[in-house]
Short mmCIF file of C-alpha atoms and ligand atoms in Angstrom, two decimals:
data_model
loop_
_atom_site.label_atom_id
_atom_site.label_comp_id
_atom_site.label_asym_id
_atom_site.label_seq_id
_atom_site.Cartn_x
_atom_site.Cartn_y
_atom_site.Cartn_z
CA MET A 27 -21.78 0.19 -18.45
CA SER A 28 -18.45 0.71 -16.79
CA THR A 29 -15.09 0.41 -18.33
CA ALA A 30 -11.66 -0.21 -16.92
CA PHE A 31 -10.81 3.45 -17.14
CA ASP A 32 -13.83 4.70 -15.20
CA ASN A 33 -13.47 5.82 -11.59
CA VAL A 34 -14.65 3.45 -8.97
CA THR A 35 -15.12 3.93 -5.24
CA VAL A 36 -13.43 1.32 -2.97
CA GLY A 37 -13.76 1.99 0.64
CA ARG A 38 -12.64 5.62 1.27
CA HIS A 39 -11.05 6.13 -2.08
CA THR A 40 -12.21 7.06 -5.59
CA LEU A 41 -9.72 5.05 -7.74
CA ARG A 42 -8.75 6.44 -11.08
CA ASN A 43 -9.05 3.20 -12.93
CA ARG A 44 -10.11 -0.35 -12.26
CA VAL A 45 -6.68 -1.97 -13.03
CA VAL A 46 -5.30 -3.44 -9.75
CA MET A 47 -1.76 -4.70 -9.14
CA ALA A 48 -2.21 -8.12 -7.65
CA PRO A 49 -0.15 -9.05 -4.60
CA MET A 50 3.21 -10.51 -5.55
CA THR A 51 5.87 -11.81 -3.16
CA ARG A 52 9.23 -10.65 -4.53
CA SER A 53 11.53 -11.55 -1.53
CA ARG A 54 13.72 -8.43 -1.56
CA ALA A 55 13.02 -7.13 1.94
CA HIS A 56 16.74 -6.80 2.64
CA GLY A 57 16.39 -3.97 5.14
CA PRO A 58 17.20 -4.50 8.76
CA GLY A 59 14.84 -6.91 10.44
CA ALA A 60 12.85 -7.92 7.30
CA SER A 61 12.00 -4.28 6.60
CA PRO A 62 11.40 -2.66 3.18
CA THR A 63 14.15 -0.89 1.23
CA GLU A 64 14.43 2.15 -0.98
CA LEU A 65 14.47 -0.23 -3.97
CA MET A 66 11.06 -1.45 -2.92
CA ALA A 67 9.83 2.06 -2.74
CA THR A 68 10.99 2.70 -6.28
CA TYR A 69 9.33 -0.51 -7.56
CA TYR A 70 5.90 0.30 -5.97
CA ALA A 71 6.23 4.02 -7.12
CA GLN A 72 6.85 2.86 -10.63
CA ARG A 73 3.50 1.05 -10.49
CA ALA A 74 1.48 3.88 -8.79
CA GLY A 75 -0.57 4.25 -11.98
CA ALA A 76 -2.73 1.32 -10.87
CA GLY A 77 -6.13 2.15 -9.57
CA LEU A 78 -5.00 0.19 -6.49
CA ILE A 79 -1.80 -1.51 -5.57
CA VAL A 80 -1.90 -4.54 -3.27
CA THR A 81 1.51 -5.25 -1.90
CA GLU A 82 3.31 -8.55 -1.73
CA GLY A 83 2.30 -10.71 1.20
CA VAL A 84 3.49 -9.22 4.41
CA GLN A 85 3.87 -11.24 7.58
CA PRO A 86 1.76 -9.86 10.50
CA SER A 87 4.13 -11.64 12.92
CA ALA A 88 7.44 -13.40 12.98
CA ILE A 89 5.65 -16.82 13.00
CA GLY A 90 3.67 -15.66 10.01
CA GLN A 91 6.64 -15.64 7.70
CA GLY A 92 7.37 -18.54 5.34
CA TYR A 93 9.57 -17.48 2.44
CA LEU A 94 13.01 -15.92 2.69
CA ALA A 95 13.34 -12.04 2.59
CA THR A 96 9.65 -11.35 2.83
CA PRO A 97 8.70 -8.04 4.59
CA GLY A 98 6.86 -7.82 7.92
CA LEU A 99 4.56 -5.24 9.63
CA HIS A 100 5.29 -6.10 13.17
CA SER A 101 8.24 -3.89 14.25
CA ALA A 102 9.11 -0.21 14.33
CA GLU A 103 11.83 -0.75 11.68
CA GLN A 104 9.28 -2.42 9.31
CA VAL A 105 6.76 0.44 9.71
CA ALA A 106 9.54 2.97 8.96
CA GLY A 107 10.54 1.05 5.86
CA TRP A 108 6.92 0.74 4.51
CA ARG A 109 6.51 4.57 5.18
CA ARG A 110 9.07 5.30 2.50
CA VAL A 111 7.06 2.97 0.21
CA THR A 112 3.70 4.45 0.91
CA ASP A 113 5.04 7.99 0.66
CA ALA A 114 6.63 7.30 -2.71
CA VAL A 115 3.27 5.83 -4.03
CA HIS A 116 1.22 8.68 -2.70
CA GLU A 117 3.61 11.30 -4.20
CA ARG A 118 2.43 9.81 -7.47
CA ASN A 119 -1.29 9.83 -6.30
CA GLY A 120 -1.46 6.12 -6.11
CA VAL A 121 -3.62 4.06 -3.56
CA ILE A 122 -1.80 1.10 -1.69
CA PHE A 123 -3.17 -1.56 0.59
CA ALA A 124 -0.86 -4.05 2.37
CA GLN A 125 -1.53 -7.75 1.95
CA LEU A 126 -1.38 -9.34 5.31
CA MET A 127 -0.26 -12.94 4.82
CA HIS A 128 0.25 -15.47 7.51
CA VAL A 129 1.68 -18.58 5.91
CA GLY A 130 0.74 -21.07 8.57
CA ARG A 131 2.17 -24.45 7.55
CA ILE A 132 3.96 -23.21 4.50
CA ALA A 133 7.14 -22.35 6.50
CA HIS A 134 10.31 -23.83 7.71
CA PRO A 135 12.44 -23.23 10.84
CA ASP A 136 15.55 -22.89 8.70
CA ASN A 137 13.97 -19.63 7.37
CA THR A 138 12.56 -18.19 10.50
CA GLY A 139 14.12 -20.07 13.53
CA LEU A 140 10.39 -20.87 14.57
CA ALA A 141 8.44 -24.03 14.40
CA PRO A 142 5.49 -23.49 12.01
CA VAL A 143 1.93 -23.35 13.20
CA GLY A 144 -1.35 -24.46 11.42
CA ALA A 145 -4.96 -25.56 11.90
CA SER A 146 -3.98 -29.13 12.53
CA ALA A 147 -0.88 -31.35 12.63
CA VAL A 148 -1.11 -32.02 8.83
CA PRO A 149 1.96 -31.02 6.72
CA ALA A 150 1.63 -29.78 3.24
CA ALA A 151 2.95 -32.01 0.59
CA GLY A 152 5.84 -30.38 -1.31
CA THR A 153 8.88 -28.33 -0.42
CA ILE A 154 9.77 -24.83 0.46
CA PHE A 155 13.01 -23.07 -0.50
CA THR A 156 15.49 -22.50 2.35
CA PRO A 157 19.10 -21.35 2.64
CA THR A 158 20.28 -25.03 1.94
CA GLY A 159 17.76 -25.53 -0.89
CA PRO A 160 14.32 -26.99 -1.09
CA GLN A 161 13.11 -28.96 2.02
CA GLU A 162 9.82 -30.67 2.78
CA HIS A 163 7.28 -28.71 4.77
CA PRO A 164 7.31 -29.70 8.38
CA THR A 165 4.36 -30.88 10.37
CA PRO A 166 2.81 -27.64 11.90
CA GLU A 167 1.90 -27.22 15.50
CA PRO A 168 -1.88 -26.83 15.72
CA LEU A 169 -2.94 -23.51 17.12
CA ASP A 170 -4.75 -23.95 20.54
CA ALA A 171 -7.36 -21.46 21.67
CA GLU A 172 -4.59 -19.03 23.11
CA GLY A 173 -2.77 -19.33 19.83
CA ILE A 174 -5.85 -18.45 17.81
CA ARG A 175 -6.39 -15.44 20.09
CA ALA A 176 -2.82 -14.39 19.64
CA THR A 177 -3.08 -14.86 15.83
CA ILE A 178 -6.12 -12.58 15.53
CA ALA A 179 -4.32 -9.97 17.84
CA ASP A 180 -1.26 -10.13 15.50
CA PHE A 181 -3.55 -9.36 12.41
CA VAL A 182 -5.10 -6.47 14.30
CA ALA A 183 -1.69 -5.07 15.44
CA ALA A 184 -0.22 -5.39 11.85
CA ALA A 185 -3.22 -3.69 10.45
CA ARG A 186 -2.87 -0.79 12.90
CA ASN A 187 0.93 -0.72 11.93
CA ALA A 188 -0.17 -0.64 8.31
CA VAL A 189 -2.21 2.50 8.91
CA ASP A 190 0.73 4.07 10.92
CA ALA A 191 3.04 3.24 7.90
CA GLY A 192 0.64 5.29 5.68
CA PHE A 193 -1.13 2.41 4.01
CA ASP A 194 -4.69 3.24 2.71
CA GLY A 195 -5.80 -0.21 3.85
CA VAL A 196 -5.07 -3.89 4.24
CA GLU A 197 -6.02 -7.07 2.24
CA LEU A 198 -6.36 -10.15 4.43
CA HIS A 199 -4.76 -13.11 2.54
CA GLY A 200 -7.35 -15.88 2.67
CA ALA A 201 -6.20 -17.57 -0.49
CA ASN A 202 -3.63 -19.83 -2.07
CA GLY A 203 -3.04 -22.26 0.81
CA TYR A 204 -1.78 -20.00 3.65
CA LEU A 205 -3.09 -20.04 7.20
CA LEU A 206 -6.61 -18.57 6.66
CA HIS A 207 -7.10 -20.90 3.69
CA GLN A 208 -5.82 -23.88 5.67
CA PHE A 209 -8.59 -23.28 8.25
CA LEU A 210 -11.16 -23.04 5.38
CA SER A 211 -10.01 -26.34 3.82
CA THR A 212 -11.11 -29.83 4.48
CA ASN A 213 -7.74 -31.50 4.46
CA ALA A 214 -5.51 -29.03 6.43
CA ASN A 215 -8.19 -28.42 8.93
CA ARG A 216 -8.98 -31.58 10.99
CA ARG A 217 -10.00 -29.72 14.10
CA ASP A 218 -12.99 -30.92 16.18
CA ASP A 219 -13.31 -27.55 18.16
CA GLU A 220 -15.37 -24.57 17.10
CA TYR A 221 -12.77 -23.63 14.44
CA GLY A 222 -13.11 -26.88 12.47
CA GLY A 223 -15.49 -29.56 11.26
CA ASP A 224 -18.49 -28.04 9.54
CA VAL A 225 -18.68 -25.07 7.39
CA ALA A 226 -19.56 -22.83 10.25
CA GLY A 227 -16.42 -24.04 12.06
CA ARG A 228 -13.96 -23.77 9.13
CA ILE A 229 -15.08 -20.13 8.21
CA ARG A 230 -14.86 -19.05 11.82
CA LEU A 231 -11.22 -17.88 11.92
CA VAL A 232 -11.54 -15.85 8.59
CA VAL A 233 -14.63 -14.14 9.95
CA GLU A 234 -13.13 -13.33 13.33
CA VAL A 235 -9.93 -11.94 11.85
CA ALA A 236 -11.81 -9.79 9.29
CA THR A 237 -14.31 -8.61 12.09
CA ALA A 238 -11.45 -7.74 14.50
CA VAL A 239 -9.32 -5.91 11.85
CA ALA A 240 -12.44 -4.10 10.60
CA GLU A 241 -13.19 -2.86 14.17
CA ALA A 242 -9.57 -1.73 14.61
CA ILE A 243 -9.02 0.31 11.36
CA GLY A 244 -12.49 0.54 9.78
CA ALA A 245 -14.14 -1.92 7.48
CA ASP A 246 -13.76 0.44 4.51
CA ARG A 247 -9.96 -0.11 4.77
CA VAL A 248 -10.16 -3.96 4.85
CA GLY A 249 -10.40 -6.28 1.71
CA LEU A 250 -10.14 -10.03 1.78
CA ARG A 251 -8.64 -12.31 -0.84
CA ILE A 252 -10.01 -15.78 -1.46
CA SER A 253 -9.32 -18.52 -4.00
CA PRO A 254 -12.20 -21.03 -3.90
CA ALA A 255 -11.08 -24.58 -4.75
CA ASN A 256 -7.44 -23.57 -5.62
CA PRO A 257 -5.38 -26.61 -4.72
CA PHE A 258 -2.05 -24.67 -4.56
CA ASN A 259 0.01 -25.60 -1.41
CA ASP A 260 -1.82 -28.99 -1.11
CA ILE A 261 -5.25 -27.63 -0.32
CA VAL A 262 -8.32 -29.76 -0.65
CA GLU A 263 -11.79 -28.12 -0.28
CA ASP A 264 -14.69 -30.56 -0.38
CA GLY A 265 -17.89 -28.59 -0.89
CA HIS A 266 -16.20 -25.36 -1.70
CA ARG A 267 -19.28 -23.61 -3.03
CA GLU A 268 -21.13 -24.08 0.27
CA THR A 269 -18.05 -22.91 2.20
CA TYR A 270 -17.51 -19.76 0.33
CA LEU A 271 -21.21 -18.67 0.11
CA ALA A 272 -21.47 -19.13 3.80
CA LEU A 273 -18.25 -17.07 4.20
CA VAL A 274 -19.49 -14.09 2.04
CA ASP A 275 -22.87 -14.22 3.85
CA ALA A 276 -21.10 -14.04 7.24
CA LEU A 277 -18.90 -11.12 6.02
CA ALA A 278 -21.69 -9.13 4.38
CA PRO A 279 -22.69 -7.22 7.58
CA LEU A 280 -19.16 -5.95 8.11
CA GLY A 281 -19.16 -3.71 4.87
CA LEU A 282 -15.61 -4.58 3.86
CA ALA A 283 -13.86 -2.51 1.15
CA TYR A 284 -13.74 -5.40 -1.34
CA LEU A 285 -13.65 -9.07 -2.02
CA HIS A 286 -10.70 -10.15 -4.17
CA VAL A 287 -11.44 -13.45 -5.97
CA ALA A 288 -8.29 -15.36 -7.29
CA GLU A 289 -10.41 -17.52 -9.52
CA GLY A 290 -9.85 -21.26 -9.69
CA ALA A 291 -10.95 -23.97 -12.11
CA ASP A 292 -14.44 -23.67 -11.00
CA THR A 293 -15.00 -20.63 -13.15
CA GLU A 294 -18.73 -21.10 -13.13
CA PHE A 295 -18.88 -20.36 -9.44
CA THR A 296 -17.52 -16.88 -9.98
CA PRO A 297 -20.86 -15.33 -11.19
CA VAL A 298 -22.61 -17.15 -8.39
CA LEU A 299 -20.32 -15.44 -5.85
CA ARG A 300 -20.66 -12.20 -7.75
CA ARG A 301 -24.46 -12.17 -7.36
CA ARG A 302 -24.16 -13.22 -3.62
CA TRP A 303 -21.58 -10.51 -2.62
CA SER A 304 -23.17 -7.14 -2.87
CA GLY A 305 -19.86 -5.21 -2.35
CA VAL A 306 -16.94 -4.41 -4.60
CA LEU A 307 -15.47 -7.41 -6.33
CA ILE A 308 -11.89 -7.53 -7.64
CA LEU A 309 -11.35 -10.53 -10.00
CA ASN A 310 -8.12 -12.20 -10.87
CA PRO A 311 -9.24 -14.44 -13.65
CA TYR A 312 -8.37 -18.06 -14.04
CA THR A 313 -5.58 -18.38 -16.70
CA PRO A 314 -4.03 -21.97 -16.33
CA ASP A 315 -2.04 -21.59 -19.64
CA GLY A 316 -0.52 -18.16 -19.11
CA TRP A 317 -1.30 -14.82 -17.40
CA THR A 318 -4.18 -12.49 -17.33
CA GLY A 319 -4.14 -10.45 -20.50
CA PRO A 320 -5.93 -7.26 -21.77
CA GLU A 321 -9.00 -9.06 -22.82
CA ALA A 322 -9.84 -9.61 -19.18
CA LEU A 323 -10.95 -6.00 -18.90
CA LYS A 324 -14.13 -6.93 -20.83
CA LEU A 325 -15.34 -8.65 -17.65
CA ILE A 326 -15.69 -5.22 -16.21
CA GLU A 327 -17.85 -4.12 -19.06
CA GLY A 328 -19.93 -7.25 -18.85
CA GLY A 329 -20.48 -6.61 -15.09
CA ASP A 330 -18.74 -9.83 -13.97
CA ALA A 331 -16.32 -7.77 -11.86
CA ASP A 332 -15.87 -4.21 -10.66
CA LEU A 333 -12.08 -4.27 -11.08
CA ILE A 334 -9.45 -6.70 -12.63
CA SER A 335 -6.21 -7.54 -10.92
CA TYR A 336 -2.91 -8.28 -12.83
CA GLY A 337 0.03 -10.17 -11.54
CA ALA A 338 2.52 -11.13 -14.17
CA LEU A 339 1.81 -8.27 -16.58
CA PHE A 340 2.13 -5.72 -13.71
CA LEU A 341 5.47 -7.31 -12.65
CA ALA A 342 6.82 -6.77 -16.19
CA ASN A 343 5.00 -3.49 -17.12
CA PRO A 344 5.41 -0.77 -14.61
CA ASP A 345 2.95 1.56 -16.69
CA LEU A 346 0.49 -1.27 -17.30
CA PRO A 347 -2.73 0.80 -17.18
CA ARG A 348 -1.40 3.09 -19.84
CA ARG A 349 -0.45 0.14 -22.01
CA LEU A 350 -3.83 -1.43 -21.45
CA ALA A 351 -5.50 1.87 -22.58
CA GLU A 352 -3.25 2.06 -25.55
CA GLY A 353 -3.61 -1.55 -26.63
CA GLY A 354 0.06 -2.53 -25.70
CA PRO A 355 2.82 -3.45 -26.36
CA PHE A 356 3.49 -5.50 -23.29
CA ASN A 357 6.92 -6.62 -21.79
CA ALA A 358 6.86 -10.29 -20.99
CA PRO A 359 7.68 -11.35 -17.36
CA ASP A 360 11.02 -13.12 -16.56
CA TYR A 361 10.15 -15.55 -13.81
CA THR A 362 13.89 -16.29 -13.07
CA THR A 363 14.11 -12.90 -11.40
CA ALA A 364 10.69 -13.19 -9.56
CA TYR A 365 11.91 -14.10 -6.19
CA GLY A 366 14.88 -12.52 -4.51
CA GLY A 367 17.95 -10.75 -5.98
CA ASP A 368 18.38 -7.07 -6.71
CA HIS A 369 16.97 -4.49 -9.14
CA LYS A 370 17.37 -6.80 -12.11
CA GLY A 371 13.92 -7.99 -13.12
CA TYR A 372 12.47 -5.79 -10.42
CA THR A 373 12.77 -2.00 -11.24
CA ASP A 374 14.46 -2.27 -14.73
CA TYR A 375 11.51 -3.23 -16.73
CA PRO A 376 11.07 -0.27 -19.21
CA GLY A 377 8.09 2.03 -19.42
CA LEU A 378 6.78 3.13 -22.72
CA PRO A 379 8.70 6.03 -24.25
CA ASP A 380 7.25 9.34 -23.02
CA ASP A 381 5.53 10.77 -26.03
CA GLN A 382 5.10 14.09 -24.20
CA GLY A 383 8.63 14.95 -25.26
C1 FMN B 412 5.96 -13.64 -8.57
C2 FMN B 412 4.61 -13.92 -7.90
C3 FMN B 412 4.40 -13.82 -6.56
C4 FMN B 412 3.18 -13.77 -5.98
N1 FMN B 412 2.89 -13.67 -4.71
C5 FMN B 412 1.58 -13.61 -4.28
C6 FMN B 412 1.37 -13.15 -2.92
O1 FMN B 412 2.27 -12.80 -2.15
N2 FMN B 412 0.09 -13.10 -2.38
C7 FMN B 412 -0.97 -13.52 -3.32
O2 FMN B 412 -2.13 -13.55 -2.89
N3 FMN B 412 -0.71 -13.94 -4.59
C8 FMN B 412 0.42 -13.99 -5.09
N4 FMN B 412 0.75 -14.31 -6.30
C9 FMN B 412 -0.43 -14.66 -7.22
C10 FMN B 412 -0.87 -13.37 -8.06
O3 FMN B 412 -1.48 -12.37 -7.21
C11 FMN B 412 -1.90 -13.71 -9.15
O4 FMN B 412 -3.07 -14.24 -8.45
C12 FMN B 412 -1.32 -14.64 -10.15
O5 FMN B 412 -0.09 -14.14 -10.63
C13 FMN B 412 -2.27 -14.81 -11.36
O6 FMN B 412 -2.50 -13.59 -11.94
P1 FMN B 412 -1.82 -13.25 -13.41
O7 FMN B 412 -2.44 -14.21 -14.33
O8 FMN B 412 -2.25 -11.82 -13.71
O9 FMN B 412 -0.37 -13.34 -13.20
C14 FMN B 412 2.04 -14.19 -6.95
C15 FMN B 412 2.25 -14.31 -8.33
C16 FMN B 412 3.50 -14.17 -8.83
C17 FMN B 412 3.74 -14.29 -10.34
#
């Protein structure tokens, strides 16, 4: 039986514990050209005690950006900014993957100056925050064959940039209603070419991106995040079990570093996926009434997951693994400072007093 504080091998790394910092957009990339700042380096370094840090969503291209002040990995400035972050985390013996997040239709020209793209010309219900306040999501321009090739190339280039910036790997964001999830879905993807229609069509883009990125930087440096049947960002997935079982079967030969499951309401599907996927599984448990708490670590002992990822509690507790090991106490997150702003609610959550004197 493994516990949360046993080592685990993920790709090329032996992690010191099984507590993962879940990816969290914080919208503080105020460096030139959407590049990371010294403040971001401090924030991630504070959390380097995680077995693995997965960064906030990082756009692989300008068109992949949705929200304000999110960082990219498609320019020299951004690579240099991320280098400060990865150096700071490595100085504290941390391991850090960049989450590559292309938002697809969850975007707005007022934030990027660009018309959003998607699987099909189907807008997401709901609004996105822009400099003039919340606005409805526009109808995206469907990616044509050339656009799909360019998108895959952008993921590959960003993954190479991530390695150049000192990251230990990348996590492909296939969850929460962004571009890759839009292709997996049955409502945002209405295509009748080989990237839509049946299950084989809807999983194709994710498999092609994962394959291309794995070829470029090594499969052992590539993870994938999925969120089966999560309706966030106006996603509908009819027959989600069939879709995700086909997806993990198609990915199995690649030998990816891990699968990161952001669990949805169909919690009974998680053990099914667990049995089907022979690789490392990171679980972010379904917690509709709050956030993932210390009790989730029992899922490792029970064999339901190899690692557990924490969002809210890691946001508020820079030394979360130590607090979990010692049974708390835990700072509560303040969601009013989650997105945008300065160090307040970002780098000023206190750690436990250092009892080493
Ligand atoms: C402020 C904030 C930002 C988030 N941004 C991302 C993101 O960029 N990418 C992603 O995959 N999930 C994102 N999430 C979801 C978290 O990774 C996680 O799945 C969610 O918070 C549930 O886990 P928890 O109960 O431990 O908080 C975000 C969550 C929060 C609270």
